[in-house]
C-alpha positions as YAML, in Angstrom:
chain: A
units: angstrom
residues:
- id: 1
  name: MET
  ca: [-100.83, 48.04, 156.82]
- id: 2
  name: THR
  ca: [-98.82, 46.71, 159.84]
- id: 3
  name: PHE
  ca: [-94.99, 46.83, 160.52]
- id: 4
  name: PHE
  ca: [-94.41, 43.52, 159.48]
- id: 5
  name: ASP
  ca: [-96.41, 43.65, 156.26]
- id: 6
  name: GLU
  ca: [-94.34, 47.09, 155.51]
- id: 7
  name: GLN
  ca: [-91.03, 45.49, 156.12]
- id: 8
  name: LEU
  ca: [-92.23, 42.64, 153.77]
- id: 9
  name: LYS
  ca: [-92.79, 45.09, 151.01]
- id: 10
  name: LYS
  ca: [-89.08, 46.12, 151.08]
- id: 11
  name: GLY
  ca: [-87.98, 42.32, 151.15]
- id: 12
  name: SER
  ca: [-87.30, 42.26, 155.19]
- id: 13
  name: PHE
  ca: [-88.46, 39.79, 156.92]
- id: 14
  name: HIS
  ca: [-88.95, 40.56, 160.63]
- id: 15
  name: ILE
  ca: [-89.53, 38.38, 163.70]
- id: 16
  name: CYS
  ca: [-90.80, 39.48, 167.00]
- id: 17
  name: PHE
  ca: [-89.13, 38.84, 169.94]
- id: 18
  name: CYS
  ca: [-90.03, 39.14, 173.72]
- id: 19
  name: GLN
  ca: [-86.82, 41.08, 175.48]
- id: 20
  name: ASN
  ca: [-88.05, 39.58, 178.78]
- id: 21
  name: CYS
  ca: [-88.44, 35.68, 178.22]
- id: 22
  name: LYS
  ca: [-85.75, 35.81, 175.33]
- id: 23
  name: GLU
  ca: [-87.95, 34.01, 173.07]
- id: 24
  name: ASN
  ca: [-89.17, 34.68, 169.31]
- id: 25
  name: LEU
  ca: [-92.90, 34.70, 168.82]
- id: 26
  name: TRP
  ca: [-94.39, 33.46, 165.49]
- id: 27
  name: PRO
  ca: [-97.04, 34.30, 164.42]
- id: 28
  name: THR
  ca: [-96.39, 37.97, 165.11]
- id: 29
  name: ARG
  ca: [-97.96, 39.48, 168.20]
- id: 30
  name: GLU
  ca: [-97.67, 42.95, 170.56]
- id: 31
  name: SER
  ca: [-97.42, 41.20, 173.68]
- id: 32
  name: CYS
  ca: [-95.52, 38.20, 174.61]
- id: 33
  name: HIS
  ca: [-97.83, 35.40, 175.47]
- id: 34
  name: ILE
  ca: [-95.44, 33.86, 178.00]
- id: 35
  name: CYS
  ca: [-95.51, 37.06, 180.44]
- id: 36
  name: ASN
  ca: [-97.59, 39.82, 178.66]
- id: 37
  name: GLU
  ca: [-94.24, 42.27, 177.64]
- id: 38
  name: LYS
  ca: [-94.53, 44.87, 174.94]
- id: 39
  name: THR
  ca: [-92.50, 42.39, 171.76]
- id: 40
  name: HIS
  ca: [-89.77, 44.33, 170.19]
- id: 41
  name: TRP
  ca: [-88.90, 43.27, 166.23]
- id: 42
  name: LYS
  ca: [-85.92, 41.79, 165.02]
- id: 43
  name: GLU
  ca: [-84.61, 41.27, 161.67]
- id: 44
  name: SER
  ca: [-84.25, 37.48, 160.30]
- id: 45
  name: MET
  ca: [-81.17, 36.00, 159.04]
- id: 46
  name: ASN
  ca: [-83.51, 34.52, 156.64]
- id: 47
  name: ILE
  ca: [-81.68, 30.78, 156.90]
- id: 48
  name: GLY
  ca: [-82.81, 27.82, 157.81]
- id: 49
  name: LYS
  ca: [-83.52, 23.84, 156.93]
- id: 50
  name: ILE
  ca: [-86.18, 21.82, 155.32]
- id: 51
  name: ILE
  ca: [-88.17, 20.25, 158.03]
- id: 52
  name: GLU
  ca: [-90.68, 18.35, 155.04]
- id: 53
  name: PHE
  ca: [-91.74, 19.04, 151.59]
- id: 54
  name: SER
  ca: [-94.30, 17.72, 149.14]
- id: 55
  name: LYS
  ca: [-94.23, 18.35, 145.16]
- id: 56
  name: LYS
  ca: [-97.08, 19.23, 143.09]
- id: 57
  name: ASP
  ca: [-97.30, 19.42, 139.39]
- id: 58
  name: SER
  ca: [-93.41, 20.08, 139.25]
- id: 59
  name: SER
  ca: [-92.93, 22.37, 141.84]
- id: 60
  name: TYR
  ca: [-91.93, 21.75, 145.60]
- id: 61
  name: PHE
  ca: [-93.29, 23.29, 148.38]
- id: 62
  name: GLY
  ca: [-92.87, 22.73, 152.39]
- id: 63
  name: MET
  ca: [-92.33, 23.62, 155.97]
- id: 64
  name: VAL
  ca: [-88.82, 25.14, 156.81]
- id: 65
  name: GLU
  ca: [-87.54, 26.02, 160.57]
- id: 66
  name: LEU
  ca: [-85.41, 29.29, 160.58]
- id: 67
  name: ASP
  ca: [-82.58, 29.37, 162.76]
- id: 68
  name: GLU
  ca: [-84.46, 31.75, 164.73]
- id: 69
  name: LYS
  ca: [-86.84, 28.78, 165.43]
- id: 70
  name: ILE
  ca: [-89.80, 29.47, 164.14]
- id: 71
  name: ARG
  ca: [-91.52, 27.41, 161.08]
- id: 72
  name: ILE
  ca: [-92.93, 28.56, 157.61]
- id: 73
  name: MET
  ca: [-94.23, 26.97, 154.71]
- id: 74
  name: GLY
  ca: [-93.27, 28.47, 151.46]
- id: 75
  name: ASN
  ca: [-92.08, 26.96, 148.13]
- id: 76
  name: ILE
  ca: [-88.86, 25.60, 147.93]
- id: 77
  name: ILE
  ca: [-86.45, 26.25, 145.00]
- id: 78
  name: SER
  ca: [-84.15, 23.45, 144.13]
- id: 79
  name: LYS
  ca: [-82.14, 22.03, 140.94]
- id: 80
  name: ASN
  ca: [-82.88, 18.53, 142.41]
- id: 81
  name: GLU
  ca: [-85.36, 17.54, 144.47]
- id: 82
  name: PRO
  ca: [-84.99, 18.80, 147.81]
- id: 83
  name: GLU
  ca: [-83.69, 16.61, 150.92]
- id: 84
  name: ILE
  ca: [-84.66, 16.88, 154.85]
- id: 85
  name: GLY
  ca: [-82.25, 18.91, 156.50]
- id: 86
  name: GLN
  ca: [-81.07, 21.15, 153.52]
- id: 87
  name: ILE
  ca: [-79.94, 24.72, 154.05]
- id: 88
  name: VAL
  ca: [-82.22, 27.08, 152.55]
- id: 89
  name: ARG
  ca: [-82.37, 30.98, 152.38]
- id: 90
  name: MET
  ca: [-85.71, 32.56, 152.53]
- id: 91
  name: LYS
  ca: [-86.74, 35.64, 150.34]
- id: 92
  name: ALA
  ca: [-89.82, 36.86, 152.36]
- id: 93
  name: PHE
  ca: [-92.29, 39.43, 150.22]
- id: 94
  name: PHE
  ca: [-95.88, 40.57, 150.18]
- id: 95
  name: ASP
  ca: [-98.16, 40.55, 147.25]
- id: 96
  name: LYS
  ca: [-101.62, 40.93, 148.61]
- id: 97
  name: ARG
  ca: [-100.51, 39.13, 151.44]
- id: 98
  name: PRO
  ca: [-97.19, 37.64, 152.79]
- id: 99
  name: GLN
  ca: [-95.25, 35.16, 150.72]
- id: 100
  name: TYR
  ca: [-92.33, 33.17, 150.72]
- id: 101
  name: SER
  ca: [-89.98, 31.17, 149.00]
- id: 102
  name: PHE
  ca: [-86.78, 29.08, 150.36]
- id: 103
  name: THR
  ca: [-83.91, 28.40, 147.57]
- id: 104
  name: VAL
  ca: [-81.27, 25.41, 148.23]
- id: 105
  name: GLU
  ca: [-77.96, 26.60, 149.17]
- id: 106
  name: ASN
  ca: [-75.21, 24.90, 147.28]
- id: 107
  name: ASN
  ca: [-77.26, 22.93, 144.79]
...
């Protein structure tokens, strides 16, 4: 199991970061695709905004851009129909594979 997966099992989402280029890297990787320097880990703030969404049956899912400028797909939890640009808080976990859900803030 990788460091990334181990952290997800603990409920913590980490992002690869290149200290040389000052860039977040997604998906995770051992070296920067720009300068080839070794990457480091940093914990995400888990806050983002809805970029796009859709509905299947009674559930919403979509693409969210985290404040760290990476995009992730996952379930969207909202009392009402979500809106593009709404602020969400991410919950990341590992259950046989990485899974992500986003709860609309101030819903």
